Short mmCIF file of C-alpha atoms in Angstrom, two decimals:
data_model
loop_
_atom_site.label_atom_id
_atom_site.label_comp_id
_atom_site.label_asym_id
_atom_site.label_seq_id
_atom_site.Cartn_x
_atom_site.Cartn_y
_atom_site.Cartn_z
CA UNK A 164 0.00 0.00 0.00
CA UNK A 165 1.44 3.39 -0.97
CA UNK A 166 1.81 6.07 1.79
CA UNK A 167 2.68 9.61 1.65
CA UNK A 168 6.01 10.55 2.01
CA UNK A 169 8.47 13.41 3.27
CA UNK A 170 11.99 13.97 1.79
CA UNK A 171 14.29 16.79 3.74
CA UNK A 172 17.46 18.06 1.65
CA UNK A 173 20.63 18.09 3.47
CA UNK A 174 21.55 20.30 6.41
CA UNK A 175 24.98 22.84 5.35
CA UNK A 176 28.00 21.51 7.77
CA UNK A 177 26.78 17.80 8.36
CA UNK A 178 28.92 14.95 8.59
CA UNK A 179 29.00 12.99 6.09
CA UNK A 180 27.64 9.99 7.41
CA UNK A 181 24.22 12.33 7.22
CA UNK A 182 24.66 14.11 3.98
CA UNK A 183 21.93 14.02 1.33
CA UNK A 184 18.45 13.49 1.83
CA UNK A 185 15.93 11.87 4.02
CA UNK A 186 13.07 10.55 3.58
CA UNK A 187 10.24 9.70 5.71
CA UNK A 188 7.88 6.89 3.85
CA UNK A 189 6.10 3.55 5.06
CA UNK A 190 6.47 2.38 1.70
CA UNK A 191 7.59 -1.31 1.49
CA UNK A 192 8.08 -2.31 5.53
CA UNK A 193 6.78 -5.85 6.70
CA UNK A 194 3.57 -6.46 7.23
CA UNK A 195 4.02 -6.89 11.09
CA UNK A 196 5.02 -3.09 11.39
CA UNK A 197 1.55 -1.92 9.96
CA UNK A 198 0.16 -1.80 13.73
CA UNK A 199 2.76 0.48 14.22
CA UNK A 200 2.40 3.33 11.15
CA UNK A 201 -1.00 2.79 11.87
CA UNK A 202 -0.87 3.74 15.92
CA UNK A 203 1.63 6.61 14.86
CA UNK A 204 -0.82 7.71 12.21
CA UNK A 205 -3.89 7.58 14.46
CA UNK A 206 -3.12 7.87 18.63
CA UNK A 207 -3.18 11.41 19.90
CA UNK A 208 -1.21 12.62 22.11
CA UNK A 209 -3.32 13.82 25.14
CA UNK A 210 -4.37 9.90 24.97
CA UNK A 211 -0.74 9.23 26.44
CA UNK A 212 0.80 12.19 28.62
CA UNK A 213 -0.15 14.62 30.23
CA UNK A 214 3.83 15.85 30.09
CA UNK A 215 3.63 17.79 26.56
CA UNK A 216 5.95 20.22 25.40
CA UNK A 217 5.84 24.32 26.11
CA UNK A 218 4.80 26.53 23.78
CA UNK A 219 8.45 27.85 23.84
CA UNK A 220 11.33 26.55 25.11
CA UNK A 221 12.94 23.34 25.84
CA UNK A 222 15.92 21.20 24.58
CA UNK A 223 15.21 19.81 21.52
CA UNK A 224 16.79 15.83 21.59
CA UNK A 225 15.59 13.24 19.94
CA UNK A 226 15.91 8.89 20.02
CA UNK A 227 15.75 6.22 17.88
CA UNK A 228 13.13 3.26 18.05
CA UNK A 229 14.51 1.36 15.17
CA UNK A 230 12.66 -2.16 14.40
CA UNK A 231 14.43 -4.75 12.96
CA UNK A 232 14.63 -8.78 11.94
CA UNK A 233 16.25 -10.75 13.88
CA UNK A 234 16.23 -13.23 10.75
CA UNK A 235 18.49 -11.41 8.68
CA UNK A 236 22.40 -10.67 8.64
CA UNK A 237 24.44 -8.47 10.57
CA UNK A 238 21.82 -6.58 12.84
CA UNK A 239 22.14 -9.04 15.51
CA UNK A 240 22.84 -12.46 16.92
CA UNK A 241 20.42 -15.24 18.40
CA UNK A 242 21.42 -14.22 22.07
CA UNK A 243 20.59 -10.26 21.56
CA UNK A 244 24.10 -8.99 21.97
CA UNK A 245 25.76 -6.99 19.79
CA UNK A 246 28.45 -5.31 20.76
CA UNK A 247 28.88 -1.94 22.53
CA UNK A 248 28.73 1.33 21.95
CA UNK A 249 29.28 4.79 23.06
CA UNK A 250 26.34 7.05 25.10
CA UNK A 251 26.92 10.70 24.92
CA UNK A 252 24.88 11.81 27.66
CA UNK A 253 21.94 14.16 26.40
CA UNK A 254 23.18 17.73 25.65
CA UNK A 255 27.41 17.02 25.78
CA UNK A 256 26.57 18.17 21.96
CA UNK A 257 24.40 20.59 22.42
CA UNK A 258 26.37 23.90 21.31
CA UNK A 259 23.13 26.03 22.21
CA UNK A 260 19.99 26.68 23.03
CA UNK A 261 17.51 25.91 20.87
CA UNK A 262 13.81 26.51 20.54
CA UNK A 263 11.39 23.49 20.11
CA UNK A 264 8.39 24.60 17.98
CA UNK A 265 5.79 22.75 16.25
CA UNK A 266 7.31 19.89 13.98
CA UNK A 267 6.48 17.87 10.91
CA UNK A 268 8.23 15.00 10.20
CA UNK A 269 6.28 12.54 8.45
CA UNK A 270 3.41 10.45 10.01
CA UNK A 271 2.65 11.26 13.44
CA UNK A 272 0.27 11.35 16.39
CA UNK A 273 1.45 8.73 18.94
CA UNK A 274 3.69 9.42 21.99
CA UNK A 275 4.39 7.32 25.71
CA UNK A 276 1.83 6.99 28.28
CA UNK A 277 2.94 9.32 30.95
CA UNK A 278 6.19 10.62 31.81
CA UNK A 279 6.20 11.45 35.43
CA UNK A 280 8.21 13.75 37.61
CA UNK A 281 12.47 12.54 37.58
CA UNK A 282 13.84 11.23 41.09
CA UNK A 283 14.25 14.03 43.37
CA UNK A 284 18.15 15.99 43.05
CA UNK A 285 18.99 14.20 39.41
CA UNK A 286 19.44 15.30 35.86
CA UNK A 287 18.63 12.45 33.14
CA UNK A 288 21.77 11.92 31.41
CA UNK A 289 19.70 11.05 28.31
CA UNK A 290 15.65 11.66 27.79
CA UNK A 291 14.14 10.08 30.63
CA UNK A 292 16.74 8.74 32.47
CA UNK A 293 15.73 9.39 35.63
CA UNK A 294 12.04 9.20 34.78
CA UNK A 295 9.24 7.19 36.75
CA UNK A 296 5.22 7.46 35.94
CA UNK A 297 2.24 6.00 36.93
CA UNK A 298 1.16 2.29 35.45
CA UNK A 299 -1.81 3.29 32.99
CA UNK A 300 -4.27 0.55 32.76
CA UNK A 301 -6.22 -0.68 29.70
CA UNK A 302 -7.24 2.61 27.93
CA UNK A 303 -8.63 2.72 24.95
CA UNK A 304 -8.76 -0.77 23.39
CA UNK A 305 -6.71 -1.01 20.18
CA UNK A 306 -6.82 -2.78 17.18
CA UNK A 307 -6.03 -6.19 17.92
CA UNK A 308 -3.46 -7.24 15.32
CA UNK A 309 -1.92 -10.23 17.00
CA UNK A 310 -2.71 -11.23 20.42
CA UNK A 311 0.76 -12.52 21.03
CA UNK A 312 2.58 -10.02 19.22
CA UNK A 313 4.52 -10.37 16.10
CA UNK A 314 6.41 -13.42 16.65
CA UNK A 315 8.43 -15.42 15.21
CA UNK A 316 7.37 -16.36 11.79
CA UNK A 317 9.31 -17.49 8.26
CA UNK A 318 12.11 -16.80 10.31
CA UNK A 319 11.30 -13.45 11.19
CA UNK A 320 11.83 -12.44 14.17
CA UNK A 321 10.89 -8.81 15.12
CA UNK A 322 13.17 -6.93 17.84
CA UNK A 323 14.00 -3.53 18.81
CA UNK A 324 17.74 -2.24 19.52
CA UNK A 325 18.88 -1.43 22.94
CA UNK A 326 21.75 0.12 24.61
CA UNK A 327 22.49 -0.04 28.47
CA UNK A 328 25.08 2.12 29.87
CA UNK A 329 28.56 1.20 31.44
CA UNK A 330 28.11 0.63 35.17
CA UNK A 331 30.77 2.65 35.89
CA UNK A 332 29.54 5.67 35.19
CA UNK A 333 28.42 8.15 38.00
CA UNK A 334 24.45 8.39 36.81
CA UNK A 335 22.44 5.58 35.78
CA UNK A 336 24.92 3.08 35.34
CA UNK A 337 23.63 0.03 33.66
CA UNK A 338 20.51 1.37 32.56
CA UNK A 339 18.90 0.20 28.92
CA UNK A 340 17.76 3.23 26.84
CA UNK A 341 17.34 4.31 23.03
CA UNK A 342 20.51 5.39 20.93
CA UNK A 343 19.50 9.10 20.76
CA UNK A 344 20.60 12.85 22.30
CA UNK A 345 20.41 16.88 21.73
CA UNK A 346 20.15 18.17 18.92
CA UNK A 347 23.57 19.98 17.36
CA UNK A 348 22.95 23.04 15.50
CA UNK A 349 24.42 21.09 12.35
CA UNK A 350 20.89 18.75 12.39
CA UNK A 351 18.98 21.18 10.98
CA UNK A 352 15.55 22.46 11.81
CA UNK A 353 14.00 21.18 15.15
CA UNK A 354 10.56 21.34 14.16
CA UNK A 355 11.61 19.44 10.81
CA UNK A 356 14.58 17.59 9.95
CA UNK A 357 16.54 17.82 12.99
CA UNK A 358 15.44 14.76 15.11
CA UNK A 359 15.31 12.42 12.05
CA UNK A 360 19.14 13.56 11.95
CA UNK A 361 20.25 13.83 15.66
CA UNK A 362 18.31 9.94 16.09
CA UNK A 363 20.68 8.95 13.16
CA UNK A 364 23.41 10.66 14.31
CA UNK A 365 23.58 9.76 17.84
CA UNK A 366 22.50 6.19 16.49
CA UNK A 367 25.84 6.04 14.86
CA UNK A 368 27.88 7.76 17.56
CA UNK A 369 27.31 5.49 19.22
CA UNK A 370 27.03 2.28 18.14
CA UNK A 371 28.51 2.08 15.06
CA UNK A 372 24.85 1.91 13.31
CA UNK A 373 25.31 2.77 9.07
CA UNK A 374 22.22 5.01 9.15
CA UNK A 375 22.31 4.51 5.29
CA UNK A 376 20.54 1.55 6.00
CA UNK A 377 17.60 2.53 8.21
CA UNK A 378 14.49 3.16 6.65
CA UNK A 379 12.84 6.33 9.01
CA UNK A 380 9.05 5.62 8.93
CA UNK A 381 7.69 8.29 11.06
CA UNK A 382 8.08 9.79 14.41
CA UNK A 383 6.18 10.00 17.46
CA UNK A 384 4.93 13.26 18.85
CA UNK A 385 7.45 15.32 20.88
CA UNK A 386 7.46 14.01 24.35
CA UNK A 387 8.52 16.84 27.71
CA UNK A 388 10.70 15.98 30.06
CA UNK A 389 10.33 18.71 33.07
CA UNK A 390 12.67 18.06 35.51
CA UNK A 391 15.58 18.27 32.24
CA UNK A 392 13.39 20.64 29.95
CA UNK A 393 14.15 18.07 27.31
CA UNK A 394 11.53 18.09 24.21
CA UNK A 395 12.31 14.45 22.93
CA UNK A 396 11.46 13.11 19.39
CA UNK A 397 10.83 9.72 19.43
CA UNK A 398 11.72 9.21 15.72
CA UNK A 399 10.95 5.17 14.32
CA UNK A 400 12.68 3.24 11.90
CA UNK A 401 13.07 0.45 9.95
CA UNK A 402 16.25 -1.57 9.88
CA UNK A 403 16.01 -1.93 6.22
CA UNK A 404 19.58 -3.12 5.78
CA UNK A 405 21.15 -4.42 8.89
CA UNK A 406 25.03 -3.11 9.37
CA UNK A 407 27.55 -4.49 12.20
CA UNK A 408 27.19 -2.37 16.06
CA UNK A 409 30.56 -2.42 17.84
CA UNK A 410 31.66 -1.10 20.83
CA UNK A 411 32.83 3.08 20.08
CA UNK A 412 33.54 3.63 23.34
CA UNK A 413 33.03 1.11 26.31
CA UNK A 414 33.66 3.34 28.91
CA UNK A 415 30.06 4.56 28.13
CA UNK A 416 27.98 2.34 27.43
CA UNK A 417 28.27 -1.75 28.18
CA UNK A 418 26.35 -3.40 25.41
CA UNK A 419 23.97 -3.19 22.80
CA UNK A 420 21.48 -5.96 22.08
CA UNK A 421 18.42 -6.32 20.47
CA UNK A 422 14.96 -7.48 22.45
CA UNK A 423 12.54 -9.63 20.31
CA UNK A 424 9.34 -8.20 20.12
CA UNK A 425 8.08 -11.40 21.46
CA UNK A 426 9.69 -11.26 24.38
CA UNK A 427 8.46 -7.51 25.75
CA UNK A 428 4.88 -8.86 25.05
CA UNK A 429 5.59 -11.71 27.13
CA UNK A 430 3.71 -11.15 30.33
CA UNK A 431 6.35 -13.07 32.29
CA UNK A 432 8.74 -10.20 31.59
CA UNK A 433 6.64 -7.57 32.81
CA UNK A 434 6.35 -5.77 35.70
CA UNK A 435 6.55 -2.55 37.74
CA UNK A 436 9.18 -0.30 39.14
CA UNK A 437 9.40 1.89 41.70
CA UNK A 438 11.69 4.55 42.46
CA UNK A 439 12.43 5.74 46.12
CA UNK A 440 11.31 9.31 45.78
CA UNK A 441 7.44 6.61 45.19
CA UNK A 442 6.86 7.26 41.43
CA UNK A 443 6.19 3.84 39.23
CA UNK A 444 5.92 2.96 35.61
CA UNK A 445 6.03 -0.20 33.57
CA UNK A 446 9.11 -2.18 33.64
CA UNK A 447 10.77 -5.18 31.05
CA UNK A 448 12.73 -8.06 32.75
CA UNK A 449 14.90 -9.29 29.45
CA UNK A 450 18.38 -10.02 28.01
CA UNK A 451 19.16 -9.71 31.55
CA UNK A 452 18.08 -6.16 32.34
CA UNK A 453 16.06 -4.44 33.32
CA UNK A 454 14.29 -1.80 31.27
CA UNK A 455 12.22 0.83 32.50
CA UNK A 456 12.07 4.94 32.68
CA UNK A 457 11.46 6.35 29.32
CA UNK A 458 12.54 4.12 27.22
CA UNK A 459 10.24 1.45 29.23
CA UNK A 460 7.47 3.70 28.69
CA UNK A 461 7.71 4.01 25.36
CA UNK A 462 7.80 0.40 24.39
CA UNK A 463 4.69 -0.03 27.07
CA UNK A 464 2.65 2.26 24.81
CA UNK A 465 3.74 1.21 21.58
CA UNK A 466 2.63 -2.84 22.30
CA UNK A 467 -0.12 -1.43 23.50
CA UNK A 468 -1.25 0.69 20.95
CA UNK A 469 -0.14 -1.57 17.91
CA UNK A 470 -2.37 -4.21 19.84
CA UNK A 471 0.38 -6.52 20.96
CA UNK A 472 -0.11 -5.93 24.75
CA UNK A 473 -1.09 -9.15 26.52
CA UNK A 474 -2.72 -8.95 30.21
CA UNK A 475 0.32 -9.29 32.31
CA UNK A 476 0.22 -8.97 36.50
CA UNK A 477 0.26 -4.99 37.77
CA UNK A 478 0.92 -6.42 41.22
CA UNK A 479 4.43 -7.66 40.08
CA UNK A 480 6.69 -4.67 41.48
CA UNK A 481 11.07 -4.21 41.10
CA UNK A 482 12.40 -1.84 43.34
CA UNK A 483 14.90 0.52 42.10
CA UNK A 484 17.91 1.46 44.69
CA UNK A 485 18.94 5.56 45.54
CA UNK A 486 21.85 4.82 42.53
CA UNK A 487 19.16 4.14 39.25
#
């Protein structure tokens, strides 16, 4: 089925890696991703948060939520693991501050369930972090596309790519989180081409990713982050043409693996945190870690939304410590 698409000319001053144009089209993914175009196309965002951006204001930053198949070559191996790769926390490239407008980037009206208020006396070192929010329970009933998620099929095997930082770093060692950062100046446009190029950017900062072969399908609405005054992009993707991930810098970040989709619907990796300061939000037990925060949130809404959410126990809390 044809869909509209965007293409965005290149930005003066970019690396490289980024130069040329992108293009934002649904054209040609797998059939399993249609719940997702279709949730982006169709959820609004007052349906999800309650944190939405200022009229003015905010750092623009953006992540990447890039889908791919664990059946084909290079994007990943049968355990998950892939390498490492380097975090930059959120704003180290930052040269300014930047305004974060209105945006278009292609098909959009999705974002996370709620992003609640950070643990008390810290700074996310990346969009959400630090961030805790309230368990949402069935809202709106979705499309039921496949009640246990896209499994494995053909030898498909649908997963999403992960990072989790070093644990030797001072704030929020060993947590799991998106590739993705600040804007630079050199992305472009906030409210147009810049987060499909920071998400690609970072993305290859650091982990190595070729961004030449990610397919950007649309992007999520822009998400607020108070306690940081981060205005996050959640931009999707495709893994059209899977490309090596190695380690960049392992003083950073540990690992990066990739999560089959099957295995975040699975009920018997679910569960809740909570933080000390008493906030809570969904949580993911797999590839031994622990998922939760933003990037937890985000996943949580986007099974649920592309109907792949199966009932799973609310009662089922993990305690975070002072340190996550």
């Amino acid at each position: 089925m044809s869909r509209p698409q965007e293409t965005f000319g290149a930005s003066p001053g970019t690396s490289g890696a980024f130069d040329g144009e992108i293009t934002v089209s649904a054209d040609g993914l797998p059939a399993w991703l249609d719940p997702v175009v279709r949730a982006a196309e169709t959820v609004e965002p007052e349906q999800l948060s309650r944190f939405l951006p200022p009229d003015s204001g905010g750092r623009p930053s953006a992540v990447l939520i890039l889908f791919g198949d664990g059946g084909g070559d290079g994007g990943g191996t049968d355990d998950g693991e892939t390498g490492s790769a380097v975090t930059d926390e959120m704003g180290a490239h930052n040269a300014g501050p930047h305004n974060a407008g209105p945006h278009s980037v292609g098909p959009h009206s999705a974002a996370t369930h709620e992003v609640g208020p950070h643990s008390a006396g810290t700074t996310p070192a990346r969009p959400g972090a630090a961030d805790t929010s309230a368990v949402p329970g069935p809202a709106t009933a979705p499309v039921r596309s496949d009640p246990a998620g896209p499994s494995a099929t053909n030898g498909h095997r649908p997963e999403l790519l992960l990072m989790e930082r070093a644990g030797t770093l001072r704030s929020h060692a060993g947590q799991p989180s998106f590739p993705g950062g600040a804007l630079d100046p050199e992305d472009g446009d906030p409210r147009t081409v810049g987060p499909l190029r920071a998400a690609l950017r970072e993305a290859w900062e650091e982990t190595g990713l070729d961004p030449s072969g990610v397919q950007i399908f649309g992007a999520l609405p822009r998400l607020y982050i108070p306690v940081s005054g981060f205005v996050v992009t959640p931009v999707l993707g495709w893994w059209r043409a899977p490309s090596p991930v190695a380690p960049v810098d392992p003083a950073e970040t540990a690992r990066v693996f990739t999560v089959p989709v099957a295995e975040l619907t699975d009920p018997a990796n679910r569960a809740v945190t909570t933080h000390p300061s008493g906030y809570q939000g969904p949580a993911f037990l797999v590839r031994d870690a622990l998922v939760w925060g933003f990037t937890a949130g985000v996943i949580d809404r986007l099974l649920h939304f592309a109907g792949w959410e199966r009932p799973w126990d609310r009662s089922k809390h993990v305690p975070l410590d002072w340190s996550a």
